[in-house]
Amino acid sequence: MTEIEWWDYDDADEMAEAVAGDIGFIIESAIDARGAAVIALAGGKTPLPIYEKLVQQKIDWKRVTIVPGDDRMVPLGDPLSNVTAIGKIFIPKGARVIPLISATVSDYKAAGRAADAILQDLHWPLDLCLLGIGNDGHAASIFPGPDYDEALNGPKERRALGVMPEPLPPEAPVARVTLSRAAIVSSKAIMIAITGQTKKDVLEAAIEQGASSPYPAGRILAEVELPIDIHWSA
């Protein structure tokens, strides 16, 4: 079992400040080491306050490349689009934000292959992968369904793939493109940011269960060899 460090906060704002500081340090360290940083950021609403604080830091954003850890098969500009939300924050600062969803591809499997081809050209491993966790225990968009085994156990060199959750999440009932487990666990740093007791309970159970967990997060994190920082607020 890899080393897990939990950080608990009184509220989401305090967590956002701390996580943004940690991410900024990782970015700066990568820029100092090789002149650039490549990071994957979680989608959804929970991490947006983190990003709003992160973007205020005095970082040379033109040296930073950001990819969503996953995205929904929706058009750019759609409220469900993770890259749209991330891009609105970081592109004005000069960061390069890479979409996982191609506007010209409607088939989710083909979209996954197209995203994988684009990501192959980035610097790997990622300097950081920031994950969120769903109430159902999914991470990135690795869900139970017809593509679950491929997301967990596909070729090590695969960076991304298309997935169809089963059942479809009611809040976003669409196919996804996600980083593979191999891409996530190879990252130089992995952080998790969550809010709410339900997600904390699910994540604690997933970690305890490890590779045999019914939760995707447990299956993913069981493969991580580096320490993981988990940030939680009620």
Coordinates of N, CA, C and O in Angstrom, one line a residue, residues 19-203:
V19 N -4.5 23.7 -1.4 CA -4.2 22.9 -2.6 C -3.6 23.8 -3.7 O -2.7 23.3 -4.4
A20 N -4.1 25.0 -3.9 CA -3.6 25.8 -4.9 C -2.1 26.1 -4.6 O -1.3 26.1 -5.5
G21 N -1.7 26.3 -3.4 CA -0.3 26.5 -3.0 C 0.5 25.3 -3.4 O 1.6 25.4 -3.9
D22 N 0.0 24.1 -3.1 CA 0.8 22.9 -3.4 C 0.9 22.7 -4.9 O 2.0 22.3 -5.4
I23 N -0.1 22.9 -5.6 CA -0.1 22.8 -7.1 C 0.9 23.8 -7.7 O 1.7 23.5 -8.5
G24 N 0.8 25.0 -7.2 CA 1.8 26.1 -7.6 C 3.2 25.7 -7.4 O 4.1 25.9 -8.3
F25 N 3.5 25.1 -6.3 CA 4.9 24.6 -6.0 C 5.3 23.5 -7.0 O 6.5 23.6 -7.4
I26 N 4.4 22.6 -7.3 CA 4.8 21.5 -8.2 C 5.0 22.1 -9.6 O 6.0 21.7 -10.3
I27 N 4.2 23.1 -10.0 CA 4.4 23.7 -11.3 C 5.7 24.4 -11.4 O 6.5 24.3 -12.3
E28 N 6.0 25.2 -10.4 CA 7.3 26.0 -10.3 C 8.5 25.1 -10.3 O 9.5 25.3 -11.0
S29 N 8.4 24.0 -9.6 CA 9.5 23.0 -9.6 C 9.7 22.4 -10.9 O 10.9 22.2 -11.3
A30 N 8.7 22.1 -11.7 CA 8.8 21.5 -13.0 C 9.4 22.5 -14.0 O 10.3 22.2 -14.8
I31 N 9.0 23.8 -13.8 CA 9.5 24.8 -14.7 C 11.0 25.1 -14.4 O 11.8 25.2 -15.3
D32 N 11.4 25.0 -13.1 CA 12.8 25.2 -12.7 C 13.6 24.1 -13.3 O 14.8 24.2 -13.7
A33 N 13.0 22.8 -13.3 CA 13.8 21.7 -13.7 C 14.0 21.5 -15.2 O 15.1 21.2 -15.6
R34 N 13.0 21.8 -15.9 CA 13.1 21.6 -17.4 C 12.4 22.7 -18.3 O 12.3 22.5 -19.5
G35 N 12.0 23.8 -17.6 CA 11.4 24.9 -18.4 C 10.0 24.8 -18.7 O 9.5 25.6 -19.4
A36 N 9.3 23.7 -18.2 CA 7.9 23.6 -18.6 C 7.2 22.7 -17.6 O 7.9 21.9 -16.9
A37 N 5.9 22.7 -17.5 CA 5.1 21.8 -16.6 C 3.9 21.3 -17.4 O 3.3 22.1 -18.2
V38 N 3.6 20.1 -17.2 CA 2.4 19.4 -17.8 C 1.6 18.8 -16.7 O 2.1 17.9 -15.9
I39 N 0.3 19.3 -16.5 CA -0.5 18.8 -15.4 C -1.9 18.4 -15.9 O -2.3 18.9 -16.9
A40 N -2.5 17.5 -15.2 CA -3.9 17.1 -15.4 C -4.7 17.6 -14.3 O -4.4 17.4 -13.1
L41 N -5.8 18.3 -14.6 CA -6.7 18.8 -13.5 C -8.1 18.2 -13.6 O -8.6 17.9 -14.7
A42 N -8.6 18.0 -12.4 CA -10.0 17.4 -12.3 C -11.0 18.3 -12.8 O -10.9 19.6 -12.7
G43 N -12.1 17.8 -13.3 CA -13.2 18.6 -13.8 C -14.3 18.7 -12.7 O -14.1 18.3 -11.5
G44 N -15.5 19.2 -13.0 CA -16.5 19.3 -12.1 C -16.4 20.7 -11.3 O -15.5 21.5 -11.6
K45 N -17.3 20.8 -10.4 CA -17.4 22.1 -9.7 C -16.5 22.2 -8.4 O -16.0 23.3 -8.1
T46 N -16.2 21.1 -7.8 CA -15.5 21.1 -6.5 C -14.1 21.8 -6.7 O -13.8 22.6 -5.8
P47 N -13.4 21.5 -7.7 CA -12.0 22.1 -7.8 C -12.0 23.5 -8.3 O -10.9 24.2 -8.3
L48 N -13.1 24.1 -8.8 CA -13.0 25.4 -9.4 C -12.5 26.5 -8.4 O -11.7 27.4 -8.9
P49 N -12.9 26.5 -7.1 CA -12.2 27.5 -6.2 C -10.7 27.3 -6.1 O -10.0 28.3 -5.9
I50 N -10.3 26.1 -6.2 CA -8.8 25.9 -6.2 C -8.2 26.6 -7.4 O -7.1 27.3 -7.3
Y51 N -8.8 26.4 -8.6 CA -8.2 27.0 -9.8 C -8.2 28.5 -9.8 O -7.3 29.1 -10.3
E52 N -9.3 29.0 -9.2 CA -9.4 30.5 -9.1 C -8.2 31.1 -8.2 O -7.8 32.2 -8.5
K53 N -7.8 30.3 -7.2 CA -6.7 30.8 -6.4 C -5.4 30.5 -7.0 O -4.4 31.3 -7.0
L54 N -5.3 29.3 -7.7 CA -4.1 28.9 -8.4 C -3.7 29.9 -9.5 O -2.5 30.3 -9.6
V55 N -4.6 30.4 -10.2 CA -4.3 31.3 -11.4 C -3.8 32.6 -10.9 O -3.2 33.4 -11.7
Q56 N -4.1 33.0 -9.7 CA -3.6 34.3 -9.2 C -2.1 34.2 -8.8 O -1.5 35.3 -8.6
Q57 N -1.5 33.1 -8.8 CA -0.1 33.0 -8.4 C 0.8 33.5 -9.6 O 0.4 33.4 -10.8
K58 N 1.9 34.0 -9.2 CA 2.9 34.6 -10.2 C 3.7 33.5 -10.8 O 4.9 33.2 -10.5
I59 N 3.0 32.7 -11.7 CA 3.7 31.6 -12.4 C 3.8 32.0 -13.9 O 2.9 32.8 -14.4
D60 N 4.8 31.6 -14.6 CA 5.0 31.8 -16.0 C 4.0 30.8 -16.7 O 4.4 29.8 -17.2
W61 N 2.8 31.2 -16.9 CA 1.7 30.3 -17.4 C 2.0 29.9 -18.8 O 1.5 28.8 -19.2
K62 N 2.7 30.6 -19.5 CA 3.0 30.2 -20.9 C 3.9 29.0 -21.0 O 4.0 28.3 -22.0
R63 N 4.4 28.6 -19.9 CA 5.2 27.4 -19.8 C 4.4 26.2 -19.3 O 5.0 25.1 -19.0
V64 N 3.1 26.4 -19.0 CA 2.3 25.4 -18.4 C 1.3 24.8 -19.4 O 0.6 25.6 -20.1
T65 N 1.2 23.5 -19.5 CA 0.3 22.8 -20.3 C -0.7 22.1 -19.4 O -0.3 21.4 -18.5
I66 N -2.0 22.2 -19.6 CA -3.0 21.6 -18.8 C -3.9 20.7 -19.6 O -4.4 21.2 -20.7
V67 N -4.2 19.5 -19.1 CA -5.2 18.7 -19.8 C -6.3 18.4 -18.7 O -5.9 18.2 -17.5
P68 N -7.5 18.2 -19.1 CA -8.5 17.7 -18.1 C -8.2 16.2 -17.8 O -7.8 15.5 -18.8
G69 N -8.4 15.8 -16.6 CA -8.3 14.4 -16.3 C -9.3 13.6 -17.0 O -9.1 12.4 -17.3
D70 N -10.4 14.2 -17.4 CA -11.5 13.6 -18.2 C -12.4 14.6 -18.7 O -12.3 15.8 -18.3
D71 N -13.2 14.3 -19.7 CA -14.2 15.2 -20.2 C -15.4 14.5 -20.7 O -15.4 13.3 -21.0
R72 N -16.5 15.2 -20.8 CA -17.8 14.6 -21.3 C -17.9 14.9 -22.8 O -17.4 15.9 -23.3
M73 N -18.6 14.0 -23.5 CA -18.8 14.1 -24.9 C -19.9 15.2 -25.2 O -21.0 14.8 -25.6
V74 N -19.5 16.4 -25.0 CA -20.4 17.5 -25.3 C -19.6 18.6 -26.0 O -18.4 18.6 -26.0
P75 N -20.3 19.5 -26.7 CA -19.6 20.6 -27.4 C -18.8 21.5 -26.5 O -19.2 21.7 -25.3
L76 N -17.8 22.1 -27.0 CA -17.1 23.2 -26.3 C -18.1 24.3 -26.0 O -18.9 24.7 -26.8
G77 N -18.0 24.8 -24.8 CA -19.0 25.8 -24.3 C -20.2 25.2 -23.6 O -20.9 26.0 -22.9
D78 N -20.4 23.9 -23.7 CA -21.5 23.3 -22.9 C -21.2 23.4 -21.4 O -20.0 23.2 -21.0
P79 N -22.2 23.6 -20.6 CA -22.0 23.6 -19.1 C -21.3 22.3 -18.6 O -20.7 22.4 -17.5
L80 N -21.5 21.2 -19.3 CA -20.9 20.0 -18.8 C -19.4 19.8 -19.3 O -18.8 18.8 -18.9
S81 N -18.9 20.7 -20.1 CA -17.6 20.6 -20.6 C -16.5 21.0 -19.6 O -16.4 22.2 -19.2
N82 N -15.7 20.0 -19.2 CA -14.6 20.4 -18.3 C -13.6 21.3 -18.9 O -13.1 22.2 -18.2
V83 N -13.2 21.0 -20.1 CA -12.1 21.9 -20.7 C -12.6 23.3 -20.9 O -11.8 24.3 -20.8
T84 N -13.9 23.5 -21.0 CA -14.4 24.9 -21.1 C -14.2 25.6 -19.8 O -13.7 26.8 -19.8
A85 N -14.6 25.0 -18.7 CA -14.4 25.6 -17.4 C -13.0 25.8 -17.0 O -12.6 26.9 -16.5
I86 N -12.1 24.9 -17.3 CA -10.7 25.0 -17.0 C -10.1 26.1 -17.9 O -9.3 27.0 -17.5
G87 N -10.5 26.1 -19.2 CA -9.9 27.0 -20.2 C -10.3 28.5 -19.8 O -9.4 29.4 -20.0
K88 N -11.5 28.7 -19.4 CA -11.9 30.1 -19.0 C -11.0 30.7 -17.9 O -10.8 31.9 -17.9
I89 N -10.5 29.8 -17.1 CA -9.7 30.3 -16.0 C -8.2 30.5 -16.4 O -7.6 31.5 -16.1
F90 N -7.7 29.5 -17.1 CA -6.2 29.5 -17.3 C -5.8 30.1 -18.7 O -4.6 30.6 -18.8
I91 N -6.6 30.0 -19.7 CA -6.1 30.4 -21.1 C -5.9 31.9 -21.0 O -4.9 32.4 -21.6
P92 N -6.7 32.8 -20.4 CA -6.4 34.2 -20.3 C -5.0 34.5 -19.8 O -4.4 35.6 -20.0
K93 N -4.5 33.6 -18.9 CA -3.1 33.8 -18.4 C -2.0 33.3 -19.3 O -0.8 33.5 -19.0
G94 N -2.4 32.7 -20.4 CA -1.4 32.2 -21.3 C -1.1 30.7 -21.3 O -0.3 30.2 -22.1
A95 N -1.8 30.0 -20.4 CA -1.5 28.6 -20.3 C -2.1 27.9 -21.6 O -3.0 28.3 -22.2
R96 N -1.5 26.8 -21.9 CA -1.9 25.9 -23.0 C -2.9 24.9 -22.4 O -2.5 24.1 -21.5
V97 N -4.1 24.9 -22.9 CA -5.1 23.9 -22.4 C -5.5 23.0 -23.5 O -6.0 23.5 -24.5
I98 N -5.3 21.7 -23.3 CA -5.5 20.7 -24.4 C -6.9 20.1 -24.2 O -7.1 19.4 -23.2
P99 N -7.8 20.2 -25.2 CA -9.1 19.5 -25.0 C -8.9 18.0 -25.3 O -8.1 17.6 -26.1
L100 N -9.7 17.2 -24.6 CA -9.8 15.8 -24.9 C -10.9 15.4 -25.9 O -10.8 14.3 -26.5
I101 N -11.8 16.3 -26.1 CA -12.9 16.0 -27.0 C -12.8 16.8 -28.3 O -12.6 18.0 -28.3
S102 N -12.8 16.1 -29.4 CA -12.7 16.8 -30.7 C -14.1 17.1 -31.2 O -15.0 16.3 -31.2
A103 N -14.2 18.3 -31.7 CA -15.6 18.8 -32.2 C -16.0 18.0 -33.5 O -17.2 18.0 -33.8
T104 N -15.0 17.3 -34.1 CA -15.3 16.7 -35.4 C -15.6 15.2 -35.2 O -15.9 14.5 -36.2
V105 N -15.5 14.7 -34.0 CA -15.7 13.2 -33.7 C -16.9 13.0 -32.8 O -17.0 13.6 -31.8
S106 N -17.9 12.2 -33.3 CA -19.1 12.0 -32.5 C -19.1 10.6 -31.8 O -19.8 10.4 -30.8
D107 N -18.3 9.7 -32.3 CA -18.2 8.3 -31.7 C -17.2 8.4 -30.5 O -16.1 8.8 -30.7
Y108 N -17.6 7.9 -29.3 CA -16.8 8.1 -28.1 C -15.5 7.3 -28.2 O -14.5 7.7 -27.7
K109 N -15.5 6.1 -28.8 CA -14.3 5.3 -28.9 C -13.3 6.1 -29.9 O -12.1 6.1 -29.5
A110 N -13.8 6.6 -31.0 CA -12.9 7.3 -31.9 C -12.4 8.6 -31.2 O -11.2 9.0 -31.4
A111 N -13.2 9.2 -30.4 CA -12.8 10.4 -29.6 C -11.7 10.1 -28.7 O -10.7 10.8 -28.5
G112 N -11.8 8.9 -28.0 CA -10.7 8.5 -27.1 C -9.4 8.2 -27.9 O -8.3 8.6 -27.4
R113 N -9.5 7.6 -29.0 CA -8.3 7.4 -29.8 C -7.6 8.7 -30.3 O -6.4 8.8 -30.3
A114 N -8.5 9.7 -30.7 CA -8.0 11.0 -31.1 C -7.3 11.7 -29.9 O -6.2 12.3 -30.1
A115 N -7.9 11.6 -28.7 CA -7.3 12.2 -27.6 C -6.0 11.6 -27.2 O -5.0 12.3 -26.9
D116 N -5.9 10.3 -27.3 CA -4.7 9.5 -27.0 C -3.6 10.0 -27.9 O -2.4 10.2 -27.5
A117 N -3.9 10.1 -29.2 CA -2.9 10.5 -30.2 C -2.3 11.9 -29.8 O -1.1 12.2 -29.9
I118 N -3.2 12.8 -29.4 CA -2.7 14.2 -29.1 C -1.9 14.1 -27.8 O -0.8 14.8 -27.7
L119 N -2.3 13.4 -26.8 CA -1.6 13.3 -25.6 C -0.2 12.7 -25.7 O 0.7 12.9 -24.9
Q120 N -0.1 11.8 -26.7 CA 1.2 11.1 -26.8 C 2.4 12.1 -27.1 O 3.5 11.8 -26.8
D121 N 2.0 13.3 -27.7 CA 3.0 14.3 -28.0 C 3.4 15.2 -26.8 O 4.4 16.0 -26.9
L122 N 2.8 15.0 -25.7 CA 3.1 15.8 -24.5 C 4.3 15.1 -23.8 O 4.6 14.0 -24.0
H123 N 4.8 15.9 -22.8 CA 5.9 15.4 -22.0 C 5.3 14.4 -20.9 O 4.3 14.8 -20.2
W124 N 5.8 13.2 -20.9 CA 5.3 12.2 -19.9 C 6.4 11.7 -19.0 O 7.6 11.7 -19.5
P125 N 6.2 11.4 -17.8 CA 5.0 11.4 -17.1 C 4.5 12.8 -16.7 O 5.3 13.7 -16.7
L126 N 3.2 12.9 -16.4 CA 2.7 14.2 -15.9 C 3.4 14.7 -14.7 O 3.8 13.8 -13.8
D127 N 3.6 15.9 -14.5 CA 4.1 16.5 -13.3 C 3.1 16.4 -12.1 O 3.5 16.3 -11.0
L128 N 1.8 16.4 -12.5 CA 0.8 16.3 -11.4 C -0.5 15.8 -12.1 O -0.8 16.2 -13.2
C129 N -1.2 14.9 -11.3 CA -2.6 14.6 -11.7 C -3.4 14.9 -10.5 O -3.2 14.3 -9.4
L130 N -4.3 15.9 -10.6 CA -5.3 16.2 -9.5 C -6.6 15.5 -9.8 O -7.2 15.6 -10.9
L131 N -7.0 14.6 -8.9 CA -8.2 13.8 -9.0 C -9.3 14.3 -8.1 O -9.1 14.8 -7.0
G132 N -10.6 14.2 -8.6 CA -11.7 14.2 -7.7 C -12.3 12.8 -7.6 O -11.9 11.9 -8.3
I133 N -13.2 12.6 -6.7 CA -13.9 11.3 -6.5 C -15.4 11.6 -6.5 O -15.9 12.5 -5.8
G134 N -16.1 10.7 -7.2 CA -17.6 10.8 -7.2 C -18.1 10.1 -6.0 O -17.5 9.2 -5.3
N135 N -19.4 10.4 -5.7 CA -20.1 9.6 -4.6 C -20.1 8.1 -4.8 O -20.3 7.3 -3.9
D136 N -20.0 7.8 -6.1 CA -20.1 6.4 -6.5 C -18.7 5.8 -6.6 O -18.5 4.6 -7.0
G137 N -17.7 6.5 -6.2 CA -16.3 6.0 -6.2 C -15.5 6.1 -7.5 O -14.4 5.6 -7.6
H138 N -16.1 6.8 -8.5 CA -15.3 6.9 -9.7 C -14.3 8.0 -9.6 O -14.4 8.9 -8.8
A139 N -13.2 7.9 -10.4 CA -12.2 8.9 -10.4 C -11.8 9.1 -11.9 O -11.9 8.2 -12.7
A140 N -11.5 10.4 -12.2 CA -11.4 10.8 -13.7 C -12.8 10.4 -14.2 O -13.8 10.6 -13.6
S141 N -12.8 9.7 -15.4 CA -14.1 9.1 -15.8 C -13.9 7.6 -16.0 O -14.4 7.0 -17.0
I142 N -13.3 7.0 -15.0 CA -13.2 5.5 -15.0 C -14.3 5.0 -14.2 O -14.4 5.1 -13.0
F143 N -15.3 4.5 -14.9 CA -16.6 4.0 -14.4 C -16.8 2.6 -14.7 O -16.3 2.1 -15.7
P144 N -17.5 1.8 -13.9 CA -18.0 0.5 -14.4 C -18.8 0.7 -15.7 O -19.5 1.6 -15.9
G145 N -18.7 -0.4 -16.5 CA -19.3 -0.3 -17.8 C -18.5 -1.1 -18.8 O -17.5 -1.8 -18.5
P146 N -18.9 -1.1 -20.1 CA -18.2 -1.9 -21.1 C -16.8 -1.6 -21.3 O -16.0 -2.5 -21.9
D147 N -16.3 -0.4 -20.9 CA -14.9 0.0 -21.2 C -14.1 0.0 -19.9 O -12.9 0.4 -19.9
Y148 N -14.6 -0.5 -18.8 CA -14.0 -0.5 -17.5 C -12.7 -1.2 -17.5 O -11.6 -0.7 -17.0
D149 N -12.6 -2.4 -17.9 CA -11.4 -3.2 -17.9 C -10.3 -2.6 -18.8 O -9.1 -2.5 -18.4
E150 N -10.7 -2.0 -19.9 CA -9.8 -1.4 -20.8 C -9.2 -0.1 -20.1 O -8.0 0.1 -20.3
A151 N -10.0 0.6 -19.4 CA -9.5 1.8 -18.7 C -8.5 1.4 -17.6 O -7.5 2.2 -17.4
L152 N -8.8 0.3 -17.0 CA -7.9 -0.1 -15.9 C -6.7 -0.9 -16.3 O -5.6 -0.7 -15.8
N153 N -6.8 -1.7 -17.3 CA -5.8 -2.7 -17.7 C -5.3 -2.6 -19.1 O -4.7 -3.6 -19.6
G154 N -5.6 -1.5 -19.8 CA -5.2 -1.4 -21.2 C -3.7 -1.2 -21.3 O -3.0 -1.2 -20.3
P155 N -3.2 -1.1 -22.5 CA -1.7 -0.9 -22.7 C -1.1 0.2 -21.8 O -1.8 1.3 -21.7
K156 N 0.0 0.0 -21.3 CA 0.7 1.0 -20.4 C 0.9 2.3 -21.1 O 0.9 3.3 -20.5
E157 N 1.1 2.2 -22.4 CA 1.5 3.4 -23.2 C 0.2 4.2 -23.5 O 0.4 5.3 -24.0
R158 N -1.0 3.7 -23.3 CA -2.2 4.4 -23.7 C -2.4 5.5 -22.7 O -2.5 5.3 -21.5
R159 N -2.6 6.7 -23.2 CA -2.8 7.9 -22.3 C -4.3 8.1 -22.0 O -4.7 8.6 -20.9
A160 N -5.1 7.9 -23.0 CA -6.6 8.3 -22.9 C -7.4 7.3 -23.7 O -6.9 6.7 -24.7
L161 N -8.7 7.2 -23.4 CA -9.6 6.3 -24.1 C -11.0 6.8 -23.9 O -11.3 7.5 -22.9
G162 N -11.9 6.4 -24.8 CA -13.3 6.7 -24.6 C -14.0 5.7 -23.8 O -13.7 4.5 -23.8
V163 N -14.9 6.1 -22.9 CA -15.7 5.2 -22.0 C -17.1 5.6 -22.0 O -17.5 6.7 -22.1
M164 N -17.9 4.5 -21.8 CA -19.4 4.7 -21.7 C -19.8 4.2 -20.3 O -19.8 3.0 -20.0
P165 N -20.0 5.1 -19.3 CA -20.4 4.6 -18.0 C -21.7 3.8 -18.1 O -22.6 4.1 -18.9
E166 N -21.9 2.9 -17.2 CA -23.1 2.1 -17.1 C -23.4 1.8 -15.7 O -22.7 1.0 -15.0
P167 N -24.5 2.4 -15.1 CA -25.4 3.3 -15.8 C -24.8 4.7 -16.0 O -23.9 5.0 -15.4
L168 N -25.4 5.4 -16.9 CA -25.0 6.8 -17.1 C -25.3 7.6 -15.9 O -26.4 7.6 -15.4
P169 N -24.4 8.5 -15.4 CA -24.6 9.3 -14.3 C -25.8 10.3 -14.7 O -25.7 11.0 -15.7
P170 N -26.8 10.4 -13.8 CA -27.9 11.3 -14.1 C -27.6 12.8 -14.3 O -28.2 13.5 -15.1
E171 N -26.5 13.2 -13.6 CA -26.2 14.6 -13.7 C -25.4 14.9 -15.0 O -25.3 16.1 -15.4
A172 N -24.9 13.9 -15.7 CA -24.2 14.1 -16.9 C -24.3 12.8 -17.7 O -23.3 12.1 -17.8
P173 N -25.5 12.5 -18.3 CA -25.7 11.2 -19.0 C -25.1 11.1 -20.4 O -25.9 11.0 -21.4
V174 N -23.8 11.2 -20.5 CA -23.1 11.2 -21.8 C -21.9 10.3 -21.6 O -21.4 10.1 -20.5
A175 N -21.4 9.9 -22.8 CA -20.1 9.2 -22.8 C -19.0 10.1 -22.5 O -19.1 11.4 -22.4
R176 N -17.8 9.6 -22.2 CA -16.7 10.4 -21.7 C -15.4 10.0 -22.5 O -15.3 8.9 -23.1
V177 N -14.4 10.9 -22.3 CA -13.0 10.5 -22.6 C -12.2 10.7 -21.3 O -12.4 11.8 -20.7
T178 N -11.4 9.8 -21.0 CA -10.7 9.9 -19.7 C -9.2 9.5 -19.8 O -8.9 8.7 -20.8
L179 N -8.4 10.0 -19.0 CA -7.1 9.4 -18.8 C -7.2 8.0 -18.4 O -8.1 7.6 -17.6
S180 N -6.3 7.1 -18.8 CA -6.3 5.7 -18.4 C -5.7 5.6 -17.0 O -5.0 6.6 -16.5
R181 N -5.9 4.5 -16.4 CA -5.2 4.3 -15.1 C -3.7 4.4 -15.2 O -3.0 5.0 -14.4
A182 N -3.1 3.8 -16.3 CA -1.7 3.8 -16.5 C -1.2 5.3 -16.6 O -0.1 5.6 -16.0
A183 N -1.9 6.2 -17.2 CA -1.5 7.6 -17.4 C -1.5 8.2 -16.0 O -0.6 9.0 -15.6
I184 N -2.6 7.9 -15.2 CA -2.8 8.6 -13.9 C -1.7 8.1 -13.0 O -1.0 9.0 -12.3
V185 N -1.5 6.8 -12.8 CA -0.6 6.3 -11.8 C 0.9 6.6 -12.1 O 1.8 6.5 -11.2
S186 N 1.2 6.9 -13.4 CA 2.6 7.2 -13.7 C 3.0 8.6 -13.3 O 4.2 9.0 -13.4
S187 N 2.0 9.5 -13.0 CA 2.3 10.9 -12.6 C 3.3 11.0 -11.5 O 3.4 10.2 -10.6
K188 N 4.1 12.1 -11.6 CA 5.1 12.3 -10.6 C 4.5 12.7 -9.3 O 5.1 12.5 -8.2
A189 N 3.3 13.3 -9.3 CA 2.6 13.6 -8.1 C 1.1 13.4 -8.3 O 0.6 13.7 -9.4
I190 N 0.4 12.8 -7.3 CA -1.0 12.6 -7.4 C -1.7 13.2 -6.2 O -1.2 13.0 -5.0
M191 N -2.7 14.1 -6.4 CA -3.4 14.7 -5.3 C -4.9 14.5 -5.5 O -5.3 14.4 -6.7
I192 N -5.6 14.4 -4.5 CA -7.1 14.2 -4.5 C -7.7 15.4 -3.7 O -7.2 15.6 -2.6
A193 N -8.7 16.0 -4.2 CA -9.4 17.1 -3.5 C -10.9 16.7 -3.5 O -11.5 16.6 -4.6
I194 N -11.5 16.6 -2.3 CA -12.9 16.2 -2.2 C -13.6 17.0 -1.1 O -12.9 17.5 -0.2
T195 N -14.9 17.1 -1.2 CA -15.7 17.8 -0.1 C -16.8 16.8 0.2 O -17.3 16.1 -0.6
G196 N -17.2 16.9 1.5 CA -18.4 16.1 1.9 C -18.1 14.8 2.6 O -17.1 14.2 2.2
Q197 N -18.9 14.4 3.6 CA -18.6 13.2 4.3 C -18.8 12.0 3.4 O -18.0 11.0 3.6
T198 N -19.7 12.0 2.5 CA -20.0 10.8 1.7 C -18.8 10.4 0.9 O -18.4 9.3 0.9
K199 N -18.2 11.4 0.3 CA -17.0 11.1 -0.6 C -15.8 10.7 0.3 O -15.0 9.8 -0.1
K200 N -15.7 11.2 1.5 CA -14.6 10.8 2.4 C -14.8 9.3 2.8 O -13.9 8.6 2.7
D201 N -16.0 9.0 3.1 CA -16.3 7.6 3.5 C -16.0 6.6 2.4 O -15.5 5.6 2.6
V202 N -16.5 7.0 1.2 CA -16.3 6.2 0.0 C -14.8 6.0 -0.3 O -14.3 4.9 -0.6
L203 N -14.0 7.1 -0.2 CA -12.6 7.0 -0.5 C -11.9 6.2 0.5 O -11.0 5.4 0.2

